[in-house]
Each structure stands twice: as structure tokens, then as C-alpha cells.
């Protein structure tokens, strides 16, 4: 196995004690790690699975955008969870994943200050997207589950990037050891997830990392309505607060098509 590719056993050895991820699995190829865990959740599987794919051929991002990762070039990771807070707070799951990725990458980056978050589901390095996130809810008789999926560009070269505004760990001079990156994400997610389940919010910590806070934003809602203003913060449900000419407006993840910086 090439050194930078993920290895389930090595990931397990790097996890901190007490992590909820008791089942770490790595597969060669799949259509979508989120779809795989969604199917398993529908079949009754409980919290604690972390599924990594070396290749993803039919992945989806927000708004059903295609998310395909050539073998070995990106991390495709999904987590199966059973959150305790009420569903109205589940908008935080994507934000927690972003915080986890940014924390993990900060440990590997030559300049951690270049890593930031863009509400609701992007992790940036120097303003360029390195990670996208998608969370889904699965209804079950014994309680709803959540699948939180993310994709991190690892060894993509400039000519392989999906868009010019993207980047990869390799291009940023960072460690491309995928086992180490995955373990770091899972460890930090476990920490943030535990804190969130106690408080249902991590507003201050998220705002401190989010490039959308304090920035001029153009928020596109329902594909046609645009709101301009300054990112003010997130509320207790993880919704974006924007100070506009007519007052503060609040936007949920499901309502927003884009929340562009600048």
C-alpha cells in the first residue's frame, strides 16, 4: 500500500481513548460513503461507524452537486451518529465537522493561521477550498441517525482541482498521510461532538474560526433572492446571522444556495 493511503488498523491505533468511533473501516472503492452509511442506518446500525473510501465514484455534495474523488487523491470519510440534542440543533453537525477538519489540519500546516471555515460546510486554506461537508438525517423507529460526510483534497495537483478556487494538502506543503489526517479529524470531531451534546452549541469557538464572520457576504436564497450584509455570527442552532441594511437576518443551511465572501 502506498504510504499516504488510509489504513484502518493504523487509524484505530491513532484514535484517542473514549472515542465514539468503535468501527473504523476502509474500502477500496464505493459510490458514496454517505449513501453506504445511510443504508446501514436504515438497516438499524447504531452510532460509531467511520467509513473511509480510497475512491468515490458517485458522491454528492450540497444541493446534489457531484463529488467524485479519483483513487488515492482525496479522503472520503463518513461518520454514523445518533445525536442526543433535539433535531433543531442538528444544523451544528456540519459545523462541528468543519471545526474538526480545521483543527486536524492546523496540526499539520506550516502556517495554521491560513486555515479557516466558510459557513456552512467548507474548510479553506488561504481562502481556497480544501474540504466540503454534507450531513443527512435518517429516520428510525428507535430514534433518528445522522450521517456526516466530508471530502478532503489530499494529493490533487493544480490541473486536477475541481475548480480554480480549490486547493489540496499537497499543494499547501502539508502532510499527505491519510491515516494521520483521518485519525486527527475523528479525534477532534469526537471532542467537539461531546461538548456539543452537553451544550447544544459551540458558538464562540466556531465564530473565532469562521471567515464568514465579520466579512461582507452575498447570501443567495432559493436560487433567486440575494441578501447582502456583514456576517455577524451564528445562533444557537448553527444558523448564519447577517447584519443587513434592514436589520439582522438569520439563514439556515437548508435555505441557502451560496454564502459568498466579498
PDB file of C-alpha atoms in Angstrom:
ATOM      1  CA  UNK A   1       0.000   0.000   0.000  1.00  0.00           C
ATOM      2  CA  UNK A   2       1.258   3.489  -0.890  1.00  0.00           C
ATOM      3  CA  UNK A   3       2.317   5.291   2.269  1.00  0.00           C
ATOM      4  CA  UNK A   4      -0.223   8.111   2.052  1.00  0.00           C
ATOM      5  CA  UNK A   5      -3.288   5.873   1.573  1.00  0.00           C
ATOM      6  CA  UNK A   6      -5.528   5.195   4.598  1.00  0.00           C
ATOM      7  CA  UNK A   7      -5.168   2.035   6.685  1.00  0.00           C
ATOM      8  CA  UNK A   8      -7.973   1.074   9.083  1.00  0.00           C
ATOM      9  CA  UNK A   9      -5.756  -0.555  11.705  1.00  0.00           C
ATOM     10  CA  UNK A  10      -3.361   2.385  11.808  1.00  0.00           C
ATOM     11  CA  UNK A  11      -6.245   4.838  12.108  1.00  0.00           C
ATOM     12  CA  UNK A  12      -7.615   2.841  15.061  1.00  0.00           C
ATOM     13  CA  UNK A  13      -4.246   2.932  16.847  1.00  0.00           C
ATOM     14  CA  UNK A  14      -4.140   6.734  16.470  1.00  0.00           C
ATOM     15  CA  UNK A  15      -7.589   7.315  17.979  1.00  0.00           C
ATOM     16  CA  UNK A  16      -7.802   8.702  21.492  1.00  0.00           C
ATOM     17  CA  UNK A  17      -9.401   6.637  24.293  1.00  0.00           C
ATOM     18  CA  UNK A  18     -13.136   7.145  24.656  1.00  0.00           C
ATOM     19  CA  UNK A  19     -13.822   7.983  21.014  1.00  0.00           C
ATOM     20  CA  UNK A  20     -17.325   7.044  19.814  1.00  0.00           C
ATOM     21  CA  UNK A  21     -15.812   5.577  16.630  1.00  0.00           C
ATOM     22  CA  UNK A  22     -15.575   1.936  17.590  1.00  0.00           C
ATOM     23  CA  UNK A  23     -15.840   0.694  13.986  1.00  0.00           C
ATOM     24  CA  UNK A  24     -13.339   2.204  11.548  1.00  0.00           C
ATOM     25  CA  UNK A  25     -13.491   0.746   8.048  1.00  0.00           C
ATOM     26  CA  UNK A  26     -11.536   1.481   4.855  1.00  0.00           C
ATOM     27  CA  UNK A  27     -12.778   0.324   1.444  1.00  0.00           C
ATOM     28  CA  UNK A  28     -11.029   0.417  -1.920  1.00  0.00           C
ATOM     29  CA  UNK A  29     -13.928   1.989  -3.815  1.00  0.00           C
ATOM     30  CA  UNK A  30     -17.582   2.869  -3.357  1.00  0.00           C
ATOM     31  CA  UNK A  31     -20.240   5.002  -4.952  1.00  0.00           C
ATOM     32  CA  UNK A  32     -20.733   7.170  -1.860  1.00  0.00           C
ATOM     33  CA  UNK A  33     -19.665   6.699   1.750  1.00  0.00           C
ATOM     34  CA  UNK A  34     -22.674   8.748   2.864  1.00  0.00           C
ATOM     35  CA  UNK A  35     -25.030   6.502   0.891  1.00  0.00           C
ATOM     36  CA  UNK A  36     -23.373   3.392   2.325  1.00  0.00           C
ATOM     37  CA  UNK A  37     -23.825   4.557   5.912  1.00  0.00           C
ATOM     38  CA  UNK A  38     -27.333   5.808   5.200  1.00  0.00           C
ATOM     39  CA  UNK A  39     -28.260   2.311   4.038  1.00  0.00           C
ATOM     40  CA  UNK A  40     -26.720   0.809   7.147  1.00  0.00           C
ATOM     41  CA  UNK A  41     -28.559   3.293   9.362  1.00  0.00           C
ATOM     42  CA  UNK A  42     -31.852   2.351   7.677  1.00  0.00           C
ATOM     43  CA  UNK A  43     -30.972  -1.269   8.491  1.00  0.00           C
ATOM     44  CA  UNK A  44     -30.681  -0.344  12.175  1.00  0.00           C
ATOM     45  CA  UNK A  45     -26.930   0.084  12.692  1.00  0.00           C
ATOM     46  CA  UNK A  46     -26.049   2.352  15.605  1.00  0.00           C
ATOM     47  CA  UNK A  47     -23.629   5.161  16.244  1.00  0.00           C
ATOM     48  CA  UNK A  48     -19.895   4.715  15.923  1.00  0.00           C
ATOM     49  CA  UNK A  49     -19.013   3.794  12.330  1.00  0.00           C
ATOM     50  CA  UNK A  50     -16.362   5.773  10.456  1.00  0.00           C
ATOM     51  CA  UNK A  51     -16.154   4.722   6.808  1.00  0.00           C
ATOM     52  CA  UNK A  52     -13.277   5.801   4.548  1.00  0.00           C
ATOM     53  CA  UNK A  53     -13.100   5.170   0.802  1.00  0.00           C
ATOM     54  CA  UNK A  54      -9.939   5.338  -1.303  1.00  0.00           C
ATOM     55  CA  UNK A  55     -12.133   6.088  -4.309  1.00  0.00           C
ATOM     56  CA  UNK A  56     -15.638   7.541  -4.515  1.00  0.00           C
ATOM     57  CA  UNK A  57     -17.467   7.307  -7.827  1.00  0.00           C
ATOM     58  CA  UNK A  58     -20.934   8.722  -7.137  1.00  0.00           C
ATOM     59  CA  UNK A  59     -20.614  11.024  -4.166  1.00  0.00           C
ATOM     60  CA  UNK A  60     -22.840  14.048  -3.589  1.00  0.00           C
ATOM     61  CA  UNK A  61     -22.168  17.429  -2.082  1.00  0.00           C
ATOM     62  CA  UNK A  62     -24.704  20.037  -1.031  1.00  0.00           C
ATOM     63  CA  UNK A  63     -27.568  20.671  -3.449  1.00  0.00           C
ATOM     64  CA  UNK A  64     -26.878  17.300  -5.116  1.00  0.00           C
ATOM     65  CA  UNK A  65     -23.631  18.509  -6.653  1.00  0.00           C
ATOM     66  CA  UNK A  66     -21.402  15.671  -7.821  1.00  0.00           C
ATOM     67  CA  UNK A  67     -18.487  14.768  -5.536  1.00  0.00           C
ATOM     68  CA  UNK A  68     -16.144  12.279  -7.204  1.00  0.00           C
ATOM     69  CA  UNK A  69     -12.656  11.521  -5.916  1.00  0.00           C
ATOM     70  CA  UNK A  70     -10.063   9.644  -8.017  1.00  0.00           C
ATOM     71  CA  UNK A  71      -8.456   6.762  -6.177  1.00  0.00           C
ATOM     72  CA  UNK A  72      -5.997   7.866  -3.523  1.00  0.00           C
ATOM     73  CA  UNK A  73      -6.182  11.586  -4.263  1.00  0.00           C
ATOM     74  CA  UNK A  74      -8.742  12.587  -1.633  1.00  0.00           C
ATOM     75  CA  UNK A  75     -10.150  11.492   1.693  1.00  0.00           C
ATOM     76  CA  UNK A  76     -13.818  10.447   1.528  1.00  0.00           C
ATOM     77  CA  UNK A  77     -14.979   9.981   5.124  1.00  0.00           C
ATOM     78  CA  UNK A  78     -18.459   9.493   6.567  1.00  0.00           C
ATOM     79  CA  UNK A  79     -19.496   9.081  10.206  1.00  0.00           C
ATOM     80  CA  UNK A  80     -22.673   7.437  11.537  1.00  0.00           C
ATOM     81  CA  UNK A  81     -24.020   9.174  14.638  1.00  0.00           C
ATOM     82  CA  UNK A  82     -27.052   9.219  16.896  1.00  0.00           C
ATOM     83  CA  UNK A  83     -27.045  12.751  18.343  1.00  0.00           C
ATOM     84  CA  UNK A  84     -28.832  13.426  21.622  1.00  0.00           C
ATOM     85  CA  UNK A  85     -29.816  17.114  21.103  1.00  0.00           C
ATOM     86  CA  UNK A  86     -33.185  17.943  19.559  1.00  0.00           C
ATOM     87  CA  UNK A  87     -33.284  17.976  15.761  1.00  0.00           C
ATOM     88  CA  UNK A  88     -33.478  21.770  15.624  1.00  0.00           C
ATOM     89  CA  UNK A  89     -29.847  21.790  16.787  1.00  0.00           C
ATOM     90  CA  UNK A  90     -28.578  19.306  14.171  1.00  0.00           C
ATOM     91  CA  UNK A  91     -27.505  22.116  11.860  1.00  0.00           C
ATOM     92  CA  UNK A  92     -24.418  22.104  14.055  1.00  0.00           C
ATOM     93  CA  UNK A  93     -23.225  18.727  12.754  1.00  0.00           C
ATOM     94  CA  UNK A  94     -21.711  20.146   9.557  1.00  0.00           C
ATOM     95  CA  UNK A  95     -20.189  22.986  11.556  1.00  0.00           C
ATOM     96  CA  UNK A  96     -18.656  20.523  14.035  1.00  0.00           C
ATOM     97  CA  UNK A  97     -17.162  18.564  11.143  1.00  0.00           C
ATOM     98  CA  UNK A  98     -15.636  21.746   9.748  1.00  0.00           C
ATOM     99  CA  UNK A  99     -14.174  22.568  13.142  1.00  0.00           C
ATOM    100  CA  UNK A 100     -12.744  19.049  13.389  1.00  0.00           C
ATOM    101  CA  UNK A 101     -11.104  19.245   9.958  1.00  0.00           C
ATOM    102  CA  UNK A 102      -9.670  22.691  10.638  1.00  0.00           C
ATOM    103  CA  UNK A 103      -8.286  21.517  13.994  1.00  0.00           C
ATOM    104  CA  UNK A 104      -6.716  18.419  12.409  1.00  0.00           C
ATOM    105  CA  UNK A 105      -5.179  20.369   9.543  1.00  0.00           C
ATOM    106  CA  UNK A 106      -3.863  23.062  11.879  1.00  0.00           C
ATOM    107  CA  UNK A 107      -1.682  20.378  13.471  1.00  0.00           C
ATOM    108  CA  UNK A 108      -0.136  19.620  10.056  1.00  0.00           C
ATOM    109  CA  UNK A 109       0.026  23.054   8.456  1.00  0.00           C
ATOM    110  CA  UNK A 110       3.204  25.158   8.133  1.00  0.00           C
ATOM    111  CA  UNK A 111       1.003  28.185   8.898  1.00  0.00           C
ATOM    112  CA  UNK A 112      -2.155  27.220  10.849  1.00  0.00           C
ATOM    113  CA  UNK A 113      -3.426  30.811  10.639  1.00  0.00           C
ATOM    114  CA  UNK A 114      -4.197  30.269   6.934  1.00  0.00           C
ATOM    115  CA  UNK A 115      -6.868  27.673   7.788  1.00  0.00           C
ATOM    116  CA  UNK A 116     -10.422  28.955   8.201  1.00  0.00           C
ATOM    117  CA  UNK A 117     -14.064  27.939   7.884  1.00  0.00           C
ATOM    118  CA  UNK A 118     -16.690  29.213   5.468  1.00  0.00           C
ATOM    119  CA  UNK A 119     -20.248  28.788   6.711  1.00  0.00           C
ATOM    120  CA  UNK A 120     -21.836  26.294   6.486  1.00  0.00           C
ATOM    121  CA  UNK A 121     -19.734  23.489   5.051  1.00  0.00           C
ATOM    122  CA  UNK A 122     -16.313  24.451   3.669  1.00  0.00           C
ATOM    123  CA  UNK A 123     -12.792  24.397   5.094  1.00  0.00           C
ATOM    124  CA  UNK A 124     -10.366  26.832   3.455  1.00  0.00           C
ATOM    125  CA  UNK A 125      -6.595  27.168   3.286  1.00  0.00           C
ATOM    126  CA  UNK A 126      -5.545  30.652   2.265  1.00  0.00           C
ATOM    127  CA  UNK A 127      -9.085  31.274   1.068  1.00  0.00           C
ATOM    128  CA  UNK A 128      -9.125  28.203  -1.212  1.00  0.00           C
ATOM    129  CA  UNK A 129     -11.447  25.253  -0.560  1.00  0.00           C
ATOM    130  CA  UNK A 130      -9.778  22.044   0.657  1.00  0.00           C
ATOM    131  CA  UNK A 131     -12.792  20.301   2.203  1.00  0.00           C
ATOM    132  CA  UNK A 132     -16.549  20.099   1.715  1.00  0.00           C
ATOM    133  CA  UNK A 133     -19.099  18.609   4.116  1.00  0.00           C
ATOM    134  CA  UNK A 134     -22.589  17.115   3.837  1.00  0.00           C
ATOM    135  CA  UNK A 135     -24.838  15.986   6.710  1.00  0.00           C
ATOM    136  CA  UNK A 136     -28.002  13.917   6.375  1.00  0.00           C
ATOM    137  CA  UNK A 137     -30.746  12.706   8.729  1.00  0.00           C
ATOM    138  CA  UNK A 138     -32.077   9.132   8.679  1.00  0.00           C
ATOM    139  CA  UNK A 139     -35.339   8.354  10.455  1.00  0.00           C
ATOM    140  CA  UNK A 140     -35.559   5.160  12.516  1.00  0.00           C
ATOM    141  CA  UNK A 141     -38.204   3.811  14.934  1.00  0.00           C
ATOM    142  CA  UNK A 142     -35.703   3.876  17.805  1.00  0.00           C
ATOM    143  CA  UNK A 143     -34.516   7.406  17.030  1.00  0.00           C
ATOM    144  CA  UNK A 144     -33.047   9.312  14.113  1.00  0.00           C
ATOM    145  CA  UNK A 145     -29.470   8.854  12.990  1.00  0.00           C
ATOM    146  CA  UNK A 146     -27.159  11.338  11.276  1.00  0.00           C
ATOM    147  CA  UNK A 147     -24.577  10.677   8.608  1.00  0.00           C
ATOM    148  CA  UNK A 148     -21.878  13.317   8.371  1.00  0.00           C
ATOM    149  CA  UNK A 149     -19.686  13.060   5.295  1.00  0.00           C
ATOM    150  CA  UNK A 150     -16.667  15.043   4.194  1.00  0.00           C
ATOM    151  CA  UNK A 151     -14.139  15.117   1.403  1.00  0.00           C
ATOM    152  CA  UNK A 152     -10.601  16.473   1.753  1.00  0.00           C
ATOM    153  CA  UNK A 153      -8.370  17.126  -1.262  1.00  0.00           C
ATOM    154  CA  UNK A 154      -5.053  15.443  -0.458  1.00  0.00           C
ATOM    155  CA  UNK A 155      -2.741  14.918  -3.438  1.00  0.00           C
ATOM    156  CA  UNK A 156      -4.594  16.712  -6.236  1.00  0.00           C
ATOM    157  CA  UNK A 157      -2.294  18.754  -8.488  1.00  0.00           C
ATOM    158  CA  UNK A 158      -3.340  22.159  -9.846  1.00  0.00           C
ATOM    159  CA  UNK A 159      -4.626  20.689 -13.098  1.00  0.00           C
ATOM    160  CA  UNK A 160      -6.697  18.099 -11.213  1.00  0.00           C
ATOM    161  CA  UNK A 161      -8.584  20.512  -8.956  1.00  0.00           C
ATOM    162  CA  UNK A 162     -12.375  20.589  -9.476  1.00  0.00           C
ATOM    163  CA  UNK A 163     -12.387  24.413  -9.573  1.00  0.00           C
ATOM    164  CA  UNK A 164      -9.607  27.054  -9.651  1.00  0.00           C
ATOM    165  CA  UNK A 165     -10.602  28.228  -6.159  1.00  0.00           C
ATOM    166  CA  UNK A 166      -9.789  24.810  -4.628  1.00  0.00           C
ATOM    167  CA  UNK A 167      -6.524  23.525  -3.205  1.00  0.00           C
ATOM    168  CA  UNK A 168      -5.063  20.335  -1.732  1.00  0.00           C
ATOM    169  CA  UNK A 169      -2.858  19.370   1.196  1.00  0.00           C
ATOM    170  CA  UNK A 170      -0.003  18.580  -1.201  1.00  0.00           C
ATOM    171  CA  UNK A 171      -0.224  21.986  -2.863  1.00  0.00           C
ATOM    172  CA  UNK A 172      -0.129  23.618   0.569  1.00  0.00           C
ATOM    173  CA  UNK A 173       3.020  21.717   1.577  1.00  0.00           C
ATOM    174  CA  UNK A 174       1.191  19.656   4.193  1.00  0.00           C
ATOM    175  CA  UNK A 175       1.425  16.037   5.339  1.00  0.00           C
ATOM    176  CA  UNK A 176      -0.471  13.737   2.946  1.00  0.00           C
ATOM    177  CA  UNK A 177      -0.528  10.715   5.286  1.00  0.00           C
ATOM    178  CA  UNK A 178      -4.235   9.950   5.059  1.00  0.00           C
ATOM    179  CA  UNK A 179      -4.332   7.692   8.127  1.00  0.00           C
ATOM    180  CA  UNK A 180      -2.946  10.517  10.225  1.00  0.00           C
ATOM    181  CA  UNK A 181      -5.361  13.060   8.718  1.00  0.00           C
ATOM    182  CA  UNK A 182      -8.407  10.797   9.215  1.00  0.00           C
ATOM    183  CA  UNK A 183      -7.445   9.993  12.810  1.00  0.00           C
ATOM    184  CA  UNK A 184      -6.940  13.683  13.535  1.00  0.00           C
ATOM    185  CA  UNK A 185     -10.368  14.538  12.134  1.00  0.00           C
ATOM    186  CA  UNK A 186     -12.059  11.758  14.123  1.00  0.00           C
ATOM    187  CA  UNK A 187     -10.282  12.716  17.349  1.00  0.00           C
ATOM    188  CA  UNK A 188     -11.201  16.377  17.048  1.00  0.00           C
ATOM    189  CA  UNK A 189     -14.751  15.594  15.933  1.00  0.00           C
ATOM    190  CA  UNK A 190     -15.198  13.351  18.973  1.00  0.00           C
ATOM    191  CA  UNK A 191     -14.080  16.221  21.230  1.00  0.00           C
ATOM    192  CA  UNK A 192     -16.350  18.817  19.607  1.00  0.00           C
ATOM    193  CA  UNK A 193     -19.263  16.358  19.382  1.00  0.00           C
ATOM    194  CA  UNK A 194     -19.044  15.536  23.102  1.00  0.00           C
ATOM    195  CA  UNK A 195     -19.008  19.228  24.028  1.00  0.00           C
ATOM    196  CA  UNK A 196     -21.911  19.985  21.684  1.00  0.00           C
ATOM    197  CA  UNK A 197     -24.036  17.177  23.121  1.00  0.00           C
ATOM    198  CA  UNK A 198     -23.660  18.763  26.553  1.00  0.00           C
ATOM    199  CA  UNK A 199     -24.341  22.351  25.468  1.00  0.00           C
ATOM    200  CA  UNK A 200     -26.095  22.054  22.051  1.00  0.00           C
ATOM    201  CA  UNK A 201     -23.919  24.926  20.790  1.00  0.00           C
ATOM    202  CA  UNK A 202     -20.270  25.946  20.319  1.00  0.00           C
ATOM    203  CA  UNK A 203     -20.968  29.435  19.028  1.00  0.00           C
ATOM    204  CA  UNK A 204     -17.885  31.287  20.279  1.00  0.00           C
ATOM    205  CA  UNK A 205     -15.391  28.641  19.192  1.00  0.00           C
ATOM    206  CA  UNK A 206     -16.942  28.373  15.749  1.00  0.00           C
ATOM    207  CA  UNK A 207     -17.138  32.128  15.226  1.00  0.00           C
ATOM    208  CA  UNK A 208     -13.450  32.503  16.097  1.00  0.00           C
ATOM    209  CA  UNK A 209     -12.522  30.260  13.147  1.00  0.00           C
ATOM    210  CA  UNK A 210     -15.119  31.279  10.575  1.00  0.00           C
ATOM    211  CA  UNK A 211     -14.083  33.595   7.741  1.00  0.00           C
ATOM    212  CA  UNK A 212     -17.776  34.366   7.111  1.00  0.00           C
ATOM    213  CA  UNK A 213     -17.992  36.219  10.442  1.00  0.00           C
ATOM    214  CA  UNK A 214     -17.062  39.868  10.032  1.00  0.00           C
ATOM    215  CA  UNK A 215     -16.872  39.551   6.225  1.00  0.00           C
ATOM    216  CA  UNK A 216     -19.051  41.125   3.564  1.00  0.00           C
ATOM    217  CA  UNK A 217     -21.393  38.413   2.312  1.00  0.00           C
ATOM    218  CA  UNK A 218     -23.743  37.815  -0.602  1.00  0.00           C
ATOM    219  CA  UNK A 219     -26.272  35.217   0.519  1.00  0.00           C
ATOM    220  CA  UNK A 220     -28.278  33.598  -2.279  1.00  0.00           C
ATOM    221  CA  UNK A 221     -31.533  32.061  -1.047  1.00  0.00           C
ATOM    222  CA  UNK A 222     -33.701  29.695  -3.115  1.00  0.00           C
ATOM    223  CA  UNK A 223     -31.609  30.436  -6.213  1.00  0.00           C
ATOM    224  CA  UNK A 224     -33.148  33.863  -6.819  1.00  0.00           C
ATOM    225  CA  UNK A 225     -33.241  36.064  -3.715  1.00  0.00           C
ATOM    226  CA  UNK A 226     -29.927  37.702  -2.757  1.00  0.00           C
ATOM    227  CA  UNK A 227     -29.165  39.349   0.579  1.00  0.00           C
ATOM    228  CA  UNK A 228     -26.034  41.411   1.165  1.00  0.00           C
ATOM    229  CA  UNK A 229     -24.579  42.270   4.527  1.00  0.00           C
ATOM    230  CA  UNK A 230     -21.901  41.501   7.089  1.00  0.00           C
ATOM    231  CA  UNK A 231     -21.559  38.127   8.770  1.00  0.00           C
ATOM    232  CA  UNK A 232     -22.378  38.725  12.415  1.00  0.00           C
ATOM    233  CA  UNK A 233     -22.242  35.248  13.931  1.00  0.00           C
ATOM    234  CA  UNK A 234     -24.188  32.012  14.271  1.00  0.00           C
ATOM    235  CA  UNK A 235     -27.124  31.436  16.563  1.00  0.00           C
ATOM    236  CA  UNK A 236     -27.750  28.552  18.978  1.00  0.00           C
ATOM    237  CA  UNK A 237     -28.976  26.391  16.090  1.00  0.00           C
ATOM    238  CA  UNK A 238     -25.906  26.993  13.908  1.00  0.00           C
ATOM    239  CA  UNK A 239     -27.777  29.360  11.592  1.00  0.00           C
ATOM    240  CA  UNK A 240     -25.868  32.229   9.980  1.00  0.00           C
ATOM    241  CA  UNK A 241     -26.650  35.730  11.229  1.00  0.00           C
ATOM    242  CA  UNK A 242     -26.120  38.549   8.713  1.00  0.00           C
ATOM    243  CA  UNK A 243     -26.329  42.252   9.543  1.00  0.00           C
ATOM    244  CA  UNK A 244     -28.102  43.932   6.609  1.00  0.00           C
ATOM    245  CA  UNK A 245     -29.377  47.445   5.898  1.00  0.00           C
ATOM    246  CA  UNK A 246     -32.771  46.384   7.258  1.00  0.00           C
ATOM    247  CA  UNK A 247     -31.527  44.558  10.355  1.00  0.00           C
ATOM    248  CA  UNK A 248     -30.105  41.166  11.294  1.00  0.00           C
ATOM    249  CA  UNK A 249     -31.356  38.258   9.183  1.00  0.00           C
ATOM    250  CA  UNK A 250     -30.860  34.585  10.012  1.00  0.00           C
ATOM    251  CA  UNK A 251     -30.293  31.807   7.480  1.00  0.00           C
ATOM    252  CA  UNK A 252     -30.442  28.024   7.926  1.00  0.00           C
ATOM    253  CA  UNK A 253     -28.222  25.654   5.956  1.00  0.00           C
ATOM    254  CA  UNK A 254     -31.140  24.209   4.008  1.00  0.00           C
ATOM    255  CA  UNK A 255     -32.315  27.660   2.849  1.00  0.00           C
ATOM    256  CA  UNK A 256     -29.029  28.931   1.446  1.00  0.00           C
ATOM    257  CA  UNK A 257     -27.675  28.249  -2.045  1.00  0.00           C
ATOM    258  CA  UNK A 258     -24.465  30.278  -1.573  1.00  0.00           C
ATOM    259  CA  UNK A 259     -22.982  32.461   1.169  1.00  0.00           C
ATOM    260  CA  UNK A 260     -20.172  34.043  -0.821  1.00  0.00           C
ATOM    261  CA  UNK A 261     -17.386  36.003   0.814  1.00  0.00           C
ATOM    262  CA  UNK A 262     -16.898  39.503  -0.601  1.00  0.00           C
TER     263      UNK A 262
END
